[in-house]
mmCIF file of C-alpha atoms in Angstrom:
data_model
loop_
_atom_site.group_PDB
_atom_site.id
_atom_site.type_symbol
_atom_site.label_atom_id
_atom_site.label_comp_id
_atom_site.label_asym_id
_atom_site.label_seq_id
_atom_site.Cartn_x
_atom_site.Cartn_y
_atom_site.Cartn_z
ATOM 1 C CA UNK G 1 17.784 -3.324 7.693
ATOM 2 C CA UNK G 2 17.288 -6.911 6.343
ATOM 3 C CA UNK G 3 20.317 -9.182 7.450
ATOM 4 C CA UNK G 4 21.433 -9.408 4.256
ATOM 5 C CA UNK G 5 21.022 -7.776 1.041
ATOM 6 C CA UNK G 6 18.711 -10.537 -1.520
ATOM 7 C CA UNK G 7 19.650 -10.012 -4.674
ATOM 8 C CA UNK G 8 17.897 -12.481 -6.460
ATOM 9 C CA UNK G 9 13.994 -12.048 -5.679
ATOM 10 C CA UNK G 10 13.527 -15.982 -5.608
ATOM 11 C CA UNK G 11 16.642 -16.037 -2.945
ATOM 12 C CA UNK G 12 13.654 -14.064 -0.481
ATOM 13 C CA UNK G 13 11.374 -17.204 0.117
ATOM 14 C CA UNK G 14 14.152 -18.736 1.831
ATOM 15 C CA UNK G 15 14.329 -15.679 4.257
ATOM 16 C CA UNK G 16 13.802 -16.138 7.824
ATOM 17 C CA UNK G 17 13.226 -12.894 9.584
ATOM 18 C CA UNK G 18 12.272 -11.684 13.235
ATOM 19 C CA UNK G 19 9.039 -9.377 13.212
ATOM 20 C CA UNK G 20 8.804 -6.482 15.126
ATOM 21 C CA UNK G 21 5.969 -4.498 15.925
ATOM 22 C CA UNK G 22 6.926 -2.323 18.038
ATOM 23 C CA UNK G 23 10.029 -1.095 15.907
ATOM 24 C CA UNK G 24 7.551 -0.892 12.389
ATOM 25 C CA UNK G 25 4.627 1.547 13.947
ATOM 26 C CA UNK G 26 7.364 3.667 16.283
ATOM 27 C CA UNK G 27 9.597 4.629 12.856
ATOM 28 C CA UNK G 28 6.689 4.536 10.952
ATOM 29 C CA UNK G 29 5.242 6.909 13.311
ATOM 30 C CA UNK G 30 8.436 8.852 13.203
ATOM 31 C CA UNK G 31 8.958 8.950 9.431
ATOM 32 C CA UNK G 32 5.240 10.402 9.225
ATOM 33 C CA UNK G 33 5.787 13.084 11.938
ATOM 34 C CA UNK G 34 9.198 14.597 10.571
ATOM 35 C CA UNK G 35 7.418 14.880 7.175
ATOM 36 C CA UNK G 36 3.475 15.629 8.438
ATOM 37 C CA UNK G 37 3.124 18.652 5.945
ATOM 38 C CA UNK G 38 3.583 16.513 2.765
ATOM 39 C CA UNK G 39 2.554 13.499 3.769
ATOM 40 C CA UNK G 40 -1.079 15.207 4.812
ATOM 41 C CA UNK G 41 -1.282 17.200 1.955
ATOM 42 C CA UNK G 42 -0.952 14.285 -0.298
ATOM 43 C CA UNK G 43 -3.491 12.001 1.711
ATOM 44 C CA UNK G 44 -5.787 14.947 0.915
ATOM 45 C CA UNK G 45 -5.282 14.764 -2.461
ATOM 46 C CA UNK G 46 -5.664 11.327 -2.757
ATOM 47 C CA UNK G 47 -9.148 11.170 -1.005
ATOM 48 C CA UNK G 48 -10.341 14.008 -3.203
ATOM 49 C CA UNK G 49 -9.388 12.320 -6.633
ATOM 50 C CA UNK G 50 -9.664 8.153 -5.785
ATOM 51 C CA UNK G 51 -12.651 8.619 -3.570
ATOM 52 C CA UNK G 52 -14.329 12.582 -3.289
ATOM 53 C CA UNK G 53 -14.343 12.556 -7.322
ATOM 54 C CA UNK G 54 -15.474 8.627 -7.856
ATOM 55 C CA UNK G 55 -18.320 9.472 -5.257
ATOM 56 C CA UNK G 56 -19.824 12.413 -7.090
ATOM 57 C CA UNK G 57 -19.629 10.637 -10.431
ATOM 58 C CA UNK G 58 -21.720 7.579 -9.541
ATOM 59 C CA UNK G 59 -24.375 10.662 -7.446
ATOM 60 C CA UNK G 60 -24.072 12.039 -10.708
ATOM 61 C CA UNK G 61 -24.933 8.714 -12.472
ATOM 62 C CA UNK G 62 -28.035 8.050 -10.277
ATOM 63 C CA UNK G 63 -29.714 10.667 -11.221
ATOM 64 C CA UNK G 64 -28.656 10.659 -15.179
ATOM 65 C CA UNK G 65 -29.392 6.461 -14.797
ATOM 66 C CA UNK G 66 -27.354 5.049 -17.242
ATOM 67 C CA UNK G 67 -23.281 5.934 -16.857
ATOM 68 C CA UNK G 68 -22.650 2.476 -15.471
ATOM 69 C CA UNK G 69 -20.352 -0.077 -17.606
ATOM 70 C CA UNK G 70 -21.391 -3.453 -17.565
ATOM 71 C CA UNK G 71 -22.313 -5.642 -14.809
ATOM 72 C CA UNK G 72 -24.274 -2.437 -13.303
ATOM 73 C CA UNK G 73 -20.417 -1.181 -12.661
ATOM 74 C CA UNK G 74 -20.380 2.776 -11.279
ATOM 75 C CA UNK G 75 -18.324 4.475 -13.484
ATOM 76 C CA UNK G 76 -16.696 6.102 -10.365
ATOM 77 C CA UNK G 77 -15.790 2.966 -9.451
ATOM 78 C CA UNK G 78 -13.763 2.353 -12.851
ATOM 79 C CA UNK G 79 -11.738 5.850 -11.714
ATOM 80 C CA UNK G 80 -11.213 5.044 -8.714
ATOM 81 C CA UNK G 81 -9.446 1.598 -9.231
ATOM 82 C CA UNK G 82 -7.750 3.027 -12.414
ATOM 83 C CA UNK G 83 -6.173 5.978 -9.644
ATOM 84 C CA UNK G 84 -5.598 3.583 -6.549
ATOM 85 C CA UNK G 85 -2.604 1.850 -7.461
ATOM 86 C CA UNK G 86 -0.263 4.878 -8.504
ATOM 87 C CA UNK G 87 -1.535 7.263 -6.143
ATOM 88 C CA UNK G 88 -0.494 3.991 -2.705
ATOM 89 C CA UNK G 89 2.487 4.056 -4.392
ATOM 90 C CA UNK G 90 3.185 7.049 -3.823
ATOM 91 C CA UNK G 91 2.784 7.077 0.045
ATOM 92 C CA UNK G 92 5.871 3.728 -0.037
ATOM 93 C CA UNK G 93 8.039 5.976 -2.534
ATOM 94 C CA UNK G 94 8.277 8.888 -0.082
ATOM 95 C CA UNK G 95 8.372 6.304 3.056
ATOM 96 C CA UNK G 96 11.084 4.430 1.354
ATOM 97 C CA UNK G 97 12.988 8.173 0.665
ATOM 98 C CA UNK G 98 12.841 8.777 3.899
ATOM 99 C CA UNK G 99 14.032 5.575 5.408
ATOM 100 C CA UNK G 100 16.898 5.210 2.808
ATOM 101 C CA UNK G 101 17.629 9.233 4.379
ATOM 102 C CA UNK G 102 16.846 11.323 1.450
ATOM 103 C CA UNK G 103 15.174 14.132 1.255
ATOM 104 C CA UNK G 104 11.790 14.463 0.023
ATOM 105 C CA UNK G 105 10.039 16.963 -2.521
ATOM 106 C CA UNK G 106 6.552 16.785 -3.044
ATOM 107 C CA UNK G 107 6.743 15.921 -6.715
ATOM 108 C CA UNK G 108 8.354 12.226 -4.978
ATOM 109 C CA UNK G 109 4.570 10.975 -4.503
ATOM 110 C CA UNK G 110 3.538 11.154 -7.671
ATOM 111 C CA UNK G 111 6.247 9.011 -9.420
ATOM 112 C CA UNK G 112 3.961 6.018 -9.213
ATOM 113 C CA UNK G 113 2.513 7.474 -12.330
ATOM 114 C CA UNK G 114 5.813 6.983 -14.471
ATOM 115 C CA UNK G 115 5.018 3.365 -14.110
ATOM 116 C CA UNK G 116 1.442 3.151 -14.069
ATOM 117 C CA UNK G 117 0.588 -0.320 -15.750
ATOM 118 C CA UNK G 118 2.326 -2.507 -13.363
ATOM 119 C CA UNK G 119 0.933 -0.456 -10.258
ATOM 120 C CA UNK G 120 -2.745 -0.601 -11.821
ATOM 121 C CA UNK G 121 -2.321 -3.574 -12.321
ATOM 122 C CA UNK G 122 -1.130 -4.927 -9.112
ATOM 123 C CA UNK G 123 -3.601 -3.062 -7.383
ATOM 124 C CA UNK G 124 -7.028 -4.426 -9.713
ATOM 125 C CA UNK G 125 -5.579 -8.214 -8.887
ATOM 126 C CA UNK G 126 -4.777 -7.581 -5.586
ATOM 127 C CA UNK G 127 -8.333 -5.879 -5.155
ATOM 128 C CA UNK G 128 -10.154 -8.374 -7.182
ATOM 129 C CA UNK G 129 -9.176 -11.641 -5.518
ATOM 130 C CA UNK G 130 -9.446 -9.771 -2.158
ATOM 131 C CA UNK G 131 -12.737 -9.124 -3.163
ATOM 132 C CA UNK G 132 -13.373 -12.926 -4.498
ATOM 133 C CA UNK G 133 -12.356 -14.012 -1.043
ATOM 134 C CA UNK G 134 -14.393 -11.885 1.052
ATOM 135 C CA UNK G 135 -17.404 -12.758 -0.782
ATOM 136 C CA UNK G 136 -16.935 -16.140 -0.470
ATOM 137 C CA UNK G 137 -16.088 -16.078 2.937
ATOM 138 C CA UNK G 138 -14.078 -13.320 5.474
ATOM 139 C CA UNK G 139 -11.298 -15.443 5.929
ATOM 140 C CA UNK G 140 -10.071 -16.049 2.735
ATOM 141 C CA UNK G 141 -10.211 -12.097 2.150
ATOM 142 C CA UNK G 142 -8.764 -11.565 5.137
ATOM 143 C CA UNK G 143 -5.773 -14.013 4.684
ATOM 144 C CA UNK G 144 -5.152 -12.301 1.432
ATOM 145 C CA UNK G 145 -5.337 -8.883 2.580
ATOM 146 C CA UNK G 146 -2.289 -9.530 5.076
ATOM 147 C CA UNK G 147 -0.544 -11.510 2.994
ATOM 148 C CA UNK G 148 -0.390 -8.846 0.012
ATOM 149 C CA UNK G 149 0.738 -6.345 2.151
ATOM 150 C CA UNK G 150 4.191 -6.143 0.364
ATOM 151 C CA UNK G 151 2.188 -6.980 -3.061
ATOM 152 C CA UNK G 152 3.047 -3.155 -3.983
ATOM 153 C CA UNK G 153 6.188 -2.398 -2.242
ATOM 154 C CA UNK G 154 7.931 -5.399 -4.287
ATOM 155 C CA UNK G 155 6.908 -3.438 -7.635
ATOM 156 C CA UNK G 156 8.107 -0.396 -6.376
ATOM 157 C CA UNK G 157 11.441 -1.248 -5.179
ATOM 158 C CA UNK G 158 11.794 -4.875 -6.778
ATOM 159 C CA UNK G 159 10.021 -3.856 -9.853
ATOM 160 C CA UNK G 160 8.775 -7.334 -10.033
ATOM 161 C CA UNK G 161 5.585 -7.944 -12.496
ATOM 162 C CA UNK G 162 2.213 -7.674 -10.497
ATOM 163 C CA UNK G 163 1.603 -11.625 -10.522
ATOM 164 C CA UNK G 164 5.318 -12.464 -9.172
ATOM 165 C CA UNK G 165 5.191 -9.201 -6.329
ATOM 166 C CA UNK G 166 1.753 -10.665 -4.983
ATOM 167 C CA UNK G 167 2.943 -14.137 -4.998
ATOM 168 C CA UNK G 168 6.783 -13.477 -3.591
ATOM 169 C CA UNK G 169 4.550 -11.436 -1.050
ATOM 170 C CA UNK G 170 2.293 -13.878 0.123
ATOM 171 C CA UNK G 171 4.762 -16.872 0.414
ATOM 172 C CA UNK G 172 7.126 -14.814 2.429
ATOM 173 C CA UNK G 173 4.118 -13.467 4.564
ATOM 174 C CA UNK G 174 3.008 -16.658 5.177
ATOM 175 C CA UNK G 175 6.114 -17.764 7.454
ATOM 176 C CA UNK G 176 4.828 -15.818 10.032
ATOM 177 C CA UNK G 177 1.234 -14.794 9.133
ATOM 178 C CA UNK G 178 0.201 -14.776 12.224
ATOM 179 C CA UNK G 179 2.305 -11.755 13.317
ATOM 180 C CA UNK G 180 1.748 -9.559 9.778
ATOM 181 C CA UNK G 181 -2.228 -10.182 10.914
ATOM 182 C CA UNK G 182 -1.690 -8.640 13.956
ATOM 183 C CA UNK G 183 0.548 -5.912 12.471
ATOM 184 C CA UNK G 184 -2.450 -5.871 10.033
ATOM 185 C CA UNK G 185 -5.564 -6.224 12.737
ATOM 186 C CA UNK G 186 -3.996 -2.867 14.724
ATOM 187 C CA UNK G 187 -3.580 -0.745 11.565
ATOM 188 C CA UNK G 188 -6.971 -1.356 10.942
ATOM 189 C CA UNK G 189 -8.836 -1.108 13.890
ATOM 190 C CA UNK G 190 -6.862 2.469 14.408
ATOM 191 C CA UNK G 191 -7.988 3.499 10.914
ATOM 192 C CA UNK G 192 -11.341 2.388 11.876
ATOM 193 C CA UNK G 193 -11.381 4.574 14.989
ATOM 194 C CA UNK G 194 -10.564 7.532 13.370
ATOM 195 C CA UNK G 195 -13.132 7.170 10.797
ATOM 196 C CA UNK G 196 -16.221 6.859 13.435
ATOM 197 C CA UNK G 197 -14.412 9.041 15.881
ATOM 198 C CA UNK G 198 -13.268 11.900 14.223
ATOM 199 C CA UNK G 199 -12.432 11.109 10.100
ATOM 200 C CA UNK G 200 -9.512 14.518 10.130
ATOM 201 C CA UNK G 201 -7.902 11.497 12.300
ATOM 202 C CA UNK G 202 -7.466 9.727 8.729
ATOM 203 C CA UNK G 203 -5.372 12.363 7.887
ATOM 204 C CA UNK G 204 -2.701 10.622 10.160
ATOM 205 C CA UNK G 205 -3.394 6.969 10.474
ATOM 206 C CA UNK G 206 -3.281 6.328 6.723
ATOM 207 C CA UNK G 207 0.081 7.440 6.198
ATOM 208 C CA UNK G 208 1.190 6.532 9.703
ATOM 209 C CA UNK G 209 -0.334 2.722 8.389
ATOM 210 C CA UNK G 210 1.687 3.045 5.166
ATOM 211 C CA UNK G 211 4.860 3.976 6.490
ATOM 212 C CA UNK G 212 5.203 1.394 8.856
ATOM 213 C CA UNK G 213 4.315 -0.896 6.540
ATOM 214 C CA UNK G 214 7.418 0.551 4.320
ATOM 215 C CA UNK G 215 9.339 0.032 7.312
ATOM 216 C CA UNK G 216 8.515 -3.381 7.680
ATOM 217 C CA UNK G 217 9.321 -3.837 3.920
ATOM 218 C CA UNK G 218 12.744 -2.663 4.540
ATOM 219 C CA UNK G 219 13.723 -4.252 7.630
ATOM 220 C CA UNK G 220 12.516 -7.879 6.445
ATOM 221 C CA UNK G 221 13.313 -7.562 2.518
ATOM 222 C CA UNK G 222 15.743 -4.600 2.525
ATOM 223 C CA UNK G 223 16.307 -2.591 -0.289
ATOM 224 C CA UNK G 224 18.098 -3.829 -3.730
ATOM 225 C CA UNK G 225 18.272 -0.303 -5.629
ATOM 226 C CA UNK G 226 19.666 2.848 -4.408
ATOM 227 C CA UNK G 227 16.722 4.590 -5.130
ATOM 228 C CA UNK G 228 13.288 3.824 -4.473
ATOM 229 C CA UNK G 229 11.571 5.466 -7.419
ATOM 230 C CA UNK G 230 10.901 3.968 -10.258
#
């Protein structure tokens, strides 16, 4: 739990917080394995609909040569970003249940959708000056991957607009950036082994990555609202 409870949003960027590793991926781990049923399930769904579906659609457009929308854009592409924000948000709303010692129902992952603007919206800018960055150069899309990495958490819980959650994030972040990269650098590299290694392993590093990062969330922010859903 954060040290003390901030509840003015601007009152976080004078935080000063102790990170630690250890404690995010061993609850994170925990929270996953008490509720491995659900939390699998869901990650199933979500691959099927943001990336199984979006996949077939642009195979689809190849061959019918001409369902693309400007800029040569895949039209799976356009589902798949328009689904991505409200279906992460789900994995932090069932984290956050779980952390704040609630029980979960499935139906919990899928209140992202109640507020889908500011989650879609999050996600495209997030996404898109990620994006921006890596094409320009790694490290700038690098530096912004870590430091959004509350970007969607802060909407959830805060419900801050998408602009303010991404900025909040990435000025807090950045007082020890360092330390969320290598928080940041191990998530990936596991996700990464389980994709060329065996991809079922997904399954369990995606929402083991997620929850810890919840965890994280609430033991350096802490929680303003006595529920996590929107």
């Amino acid at each position: 739990m954060a040290s003390q409870l901030f509840k003015n949003h601007e009152d976080l960027l004078d935080l000063n917080y102790e990170f630690r590793l250890g404690k995010y991926l061993g609850r994170g781990w925990n929270i996953f394995e008490a509720n491995r049923k659900v939390f699998i399930i869901y990650t199933v769904i979500v691959y099927f609909l943001v990336f199984g579906i979006p996949t077939l659609i642009n195979l689809y457009a190849m061959e019918a040569e001409g369902l693309y929308i400007g800029l040569d854009l895949p039209l799976g592409n356009i589902f798949s970003q328009i689904l991505f924000g409200p279906f992460l948000a789900g994995f932090f709303l069932a984290a956050f249940k779980v952390i704040q010692k609630k029980p979960i129902k499935f139906r919990d992952f899928f209140y992202g959708f109640i507020h889908f603007w500011p989650l879609f919206l999050t996600s495209l800018i997030a996404n898109s000056l990620i994006g921006i960055g890596f094409s320009i150069f790694i490290v700038p899309g690098v530096y912004l991957t870590v430091s959004y990495l509350f970007g969607m958490p802060l909407v959830i819980e805060r419900k801050l607009k998408p602009w303010q959650a991404l900025e909040i994030s990435r000025r807090l972040i950045a007082k020890q950036w360092s330390a969320f990269f290598q928080f940041w650098l191990f998530l990936f590299l596991l996700n990464l082994i389980a994709l060329f290694v065996l991809s079922v392993g997904l399954l369990f590093t995606v929402p083991w990555s997620l929850c810890s990062i919840a965890v994280a969330y609430e033991d350096i922010i802490g929680f303003l609202e006595p529920r996590a859903n929107p």
